[in-house]
C-alpha atoms as a printed R data frame, in Angstrom:
    type eleno elety resid chain resno      x       y       z
1   ATOM     1    CA   UNK     A     1 27.991  28.954 105.854
2   ATOM     2    CA   UNK     A     2 27.702  25.349 104.672
3   ATOM     3    CA   UNK     A     3 30.773  23.384 103.730
4   ATOM     4    CA   UNK     A     4 31.268  20.984 100.820
5   ATOM     5    CA   UNK     A     5 30.178  17.958 102.818
6   ATOM     6    CA   UNK     A     6 26.915  19.504 104.007
7   ATOM     7    CA   UNK     A     7 25.814  20.640 100.545
8   ATOM     8    CA   UNK     A     8 26.911  17.774  98.344
9   ATOM     9    CA   UNK     A     9 24.909  14.763  99.440
10  ATOM    10    CA   UNK     A    10 21.239  15.730  99.232
11  ATOM    11    CA   UNK     A    11 20.812  14.003  95.855
12  ATOM    12    CA   UNK     A    12 22.240  10.703  97.039
13  ATOM    13    CA   UNK     A    13 19.167   9.412  98.825
14  ATOM    14    CA   UNK     A    14 17.441   6.336  97.510
15  ATOM    15    CA   UNK     A    15 13.868   6.379  96.319
16  ATOM    16    CA   UNK     A    16 11.700   6.539  99.458
17  ATOM    17    CA   UNK     A    17  9.914   3.327  98.506
18  ATOM    18    CA   UNK     A    18 13.232   1.448  98.248
19  ATOM    19    CA   UNK     A    19 15.260   2.994 101.062
20  ATOM    20    CA   UNK     A    20 14.166   0.651 103.871
21  ATOM    21    CA   UNK     A    21 14.938  -2.402 101.748
22  ATOM    22    CA   UNK     A    22 18.334  -1.039 100.679
23  ATOM    23    CA   UNK     A    23 19.169  -0.099 104.271
24  ATOM    24    CA   UNK     A    24 18.432  -3.658 105.418
25  ATOM    25    CA   UNK     A    25 20.542  -5.128 102.602
26  ATOM    26    CA   UNK     A    26 23.408  -2.731 103.387
27  ATOM    27    CA   UNK     A    27 23.348  -3.732 107.052
28  ATOM    28    CA   UNK     A    28 23.363  -7.421 106.127
29  ATOM    29    CA   UNK     A    29 26.237  -6.840 103.680
30  ATOM    30    CA   UNK     A    30 28.289  -5.126 106.410
31  ATOM    31    CA   UNK     A    31 27.816  -8.185 108.611
32  ATOM    32    CA   UNK     A    32 28.799 -10.618 105.843
33  ATOM    33    CA   UNK     A    33 31.740  -8.971 104.111
34  ATOM    34    CA   UNK     A    34 33.920 -11.096 101.879
35  ATOM    35    CA   UNK     A    35 37.570 -11.682 102.716
36  ATOM    36    CA   UNK     A    36 38.614  -9.124 100.090
37  ATOM    37    CA   UNK     A    37 36.153  -6.530 101.425
38  ATOM    38    CA   UNK     A    38 37.394  -7.120 104.972
39  ATOM    39    CA   UNK     A    39 41.041  -6.706 103.947
40  ATOM    40    CA   UNK     A    40 40.280  -3.505 102.048
41  ATOM    41    CA   UNK     A    41 38.101  -2.102 104.845
42  ATOM    42    CA   UNK     A    42 40.867  -2.626 107.402
43  ATOM    43    CA   UNK     A    43 43.171  -0.534 105.197
44  ATOM    44    CA   UNK     A    44 40.626   2.162 104.269
45  ATOM    45    CA   UNK     A    45 39.650   2.853 107.850
46  ATOM    46    CA   UNK     A    46 43.285   3.716 108.652
47  ATOM    47    CA   UNK     A    47 43.326   6.611 106.173
48  ATOM    48    CA   UNK     A    48 43.313  10.134 107.655
49  ATOM    49    CA   UNK     A    49 40.043  11.986 108.274
50  ATOM    50    CA   UNK     A    50 39.532  13.819 104.963
51  ATOM    51    CA   UNK     A    51 39.494  10.370 103.358
52  ATOM    52    CA   UNK     A    52 36.767   8.852 105.548
53  ATOM    53    CA   UNK     A    53 35.185   5.868 103.830
54  ATOM    54    CA   UNK     A    54 31.801   4.294 104.428
55  ATOM    55    CA   UNK     A    55 31.187   0.639 103.679
56  ATOM    56    CA   UNK     A    56 28.073  -0.771 102.056
57  ATOM    57    CA   UNK     A    57 26.737   2.744 101.584
58  ATOM    58    CA   UNK     A    58 23.515   3.687  99.799
59  ATOM    59    CA   UNK     A    59 23.930   6.123  96.915
60  ATOM    60    CA   UNK     A    60 20.811   6.657  94.875
61  ATOM    61    CA   UNK     A    61 19.261   3.232  94.425
62  ATOM    62    CA   UNK     A    62 22.604   1.439  94.743
63  ATOM    63    CA   UNK     A    63 24.581  -0.036  97.609
64  ATOM    64    CA   UNK     A    64 28.252   0.563  96.894
65  ATOM    65    CA   UNK     A    65 30.999  -1.429  98.579
66  ATOM    66    CA   UNK     A    66 32.953   1.633  99.762
67  ATOM    67    CA   UNK     A    67 32.410   5.361  99.354
68  ATOM    68    CA   UNK     A    68 34.435   8.417 100.242
69  ATOM    69    CA   UNK     A    69 31.629  10.967  99.952
70  ATOM    70    CA   UNK     A    70 33.785  14.046 100.382
71  ATOM    71    CA   UNK     A    71 35.944  13.039  97.414
72  ATOM    72    CA   UNK     A    72 33.100  11.473  95.402
73  ATOM    73    CA   UNK     A    73 34.980   8.193  95.090
74  ATOM    74    CA   UNK     A    74 33.328   4.774  94.991
75  ATOM    75    CA   UNK     A    75 35.321   1.562  95.279
76  ATOM    76    CA   UNK     A    76 33.735  -1.667  94.133
77  ATOM    77    CA   UNK     A    77 35.135  -5.096  94.978
78  ATOM    78    CA   UNK     A    78 34.340  -7.564  92.230
79  ATOM    79    CA   UNK     A    79 34.026 -11.270  92.922
80  ATOM    80    CA   UNK     A    80 34.000 -13.949  90.245
81  ATOM    81    CA   UNK     A    81 30.375 -13.407  89.242
82  ATOM    82    CA   UNK     A    82 31.312  -9.916  88.019
83  ATOM    83    CA   UNK     A    83 33.051 -11.656  85.104
84  ATOM    84    CA   UNK     A    84 29.754 -13.030  83.798
85  ATOM    85    CA   UNK     A    85 28.418 -11.226  80.721
86  ATOM    86    CA   UNK     A    86 25.129 -10.035  82.227
87  ATOM    87    CA   UNK     A    87 26.799  -8.890  85.425
88  ATOM    88    CA   UNK     A    88 29.408  -6.957  83.417
89  ATOM    89    CA   UNK     A    89 26.561  -5.165  81.629
90  ATOM    90    CA   UNK     A    90 24.849  -4.381  84.950
91  ATOM    91    CA   UNK     A    91 28.142  -3.132  86.417
92  ATOM    92    CA   UNK     A    92 28.670  -0.871  83.396
93  ATOM    93    CA   UNK     A    93 25.198   0.675  83.765
94  ATOM    94    CA   UNK     A    94 25.704   1.080  87.512
95  ATOM    95    CA   UNK     A    95 29.057   2.804  86.973
96  ATOM    96    CA   UNK     A    96 27.533   5.126  84.375
97  ATOM    97    CA   UNK     A    97 24.730   6.064  86.793
98  ATOM    98    CA   UNK     A    98 27.197   6.758  89.601
99  ATOM    99    CA   UNK     A    99 29.342   8.804  87.207
100 ATOM   100    CA   UNK     A   100 26.287  10.923  86.328
101 ATOM   101    CA   UNK     A   101 25.862  11.564  90.066
102 ATOM   102    CA   UNK     A   102 29.423  12.898  90.127
103 ATOM   103    CA   UNK     A   103 31.258   9.842  91.442
104 ATOM   104    CA   UNK     A   104 34.450   8.306  90.187
105 ATOM   105    CA   UNK     A   105 34.140   4.522  90.355
106 ATOM   106    CA   UNK     A   106 37.148   2.245  90.605
107 ATOM   107    CA   UNK     A   107 36.983  -1.528  90.669
108 ATOM   108    CA   UNK     A   108 39.288  -4.163  92.067
109 ATOM   109    CA   UNK     A   109 38.917  -7.907  91.929
110 ATOM   110    CA   UNK     A   110 38.941 -10.059  95.039
111 ATOM   111    CA   UNK     A   111 42.213 -11.542  93.805
112 ATOM   112    CA   UNK     A   112 43.883  -8.131  93.440
113 ATOM   113    CA   UNK     A   113 42.975  -7.205  96.997
114 ATOM   114    CA   UNK     A   114 43.804 -10.544  98.603
115 ATOM   115    CA   UNK     A   115 47.107 -11.030  96.795
116 ATOM   116    CA   UNK     A   116 48.348  -7.438  96.653
117 ATOM   117    CA   UNK     A   117 46.433  -5.191  99.032
118 ATOM   118    CA   UNK     A   118 49.270  -2.686  99.381
119 ATOM   119    CA   UNK     A   119 49.283  -2.049  95.639
120 ATOM   120    CA   UNK     A   120 45.514  -1.518  95.737
121 ATOM   121    CA   UNK     A   121 45.808   0.929  98.653
122 ATOM   122    CA   UNK     A   122 48.602   2.777  96.860
123 ATOM   123    CA   UNK     A   123 46.385   3.174  93.795
124 ATOM   124    CA   UNK     A   124 43.522   4.468  95.946
125 ATOM   125    CA   UNK     A   125 45.813   6.928  97.746
126 ATOM   126    CA   UNK     A   126 47.154   8.173  94.416
127 ATOM   127    CA   UNK     A   127 43.607   8.935  93.293
128 ATOM   128    CA   UNK     A   128 42.716  10.658  96.568
129 ATOM   129    CA   UNK     A   129 45.880  12.721  96.876
130 ATOM   130    CA   UNK     A   130 45.988  13.738  93.205
131 ATOM   131    CA   UNK     A   131 42.346  14.714  92.953
């Protein structure tokens, strides 16, 4: 008998022609995380096992900052360029695509994470525990 984790993720693979490129970008992103991403990652990796997060994870043709696959939760960390009009439009389309794949997407700014990481973690825990 297959469990939820084994059956849920088949559709999350990138297009075969893009996967190698996305994988390389994801690896590079993991090596060059921003301060906010590093702070959040240090907190997320302390969560208990059912809330295992992956960083810079490929879902479809996207690389998301953090993903808890079992709970279908994506966390995006938005730097200043996410405030630009075109980037906001791209982020909206990306969120809509991830939502169609069954993911809940939450976003935090670098400032929120750097200045108040415990509040951010509390919000994430509330989502996970009240799912």
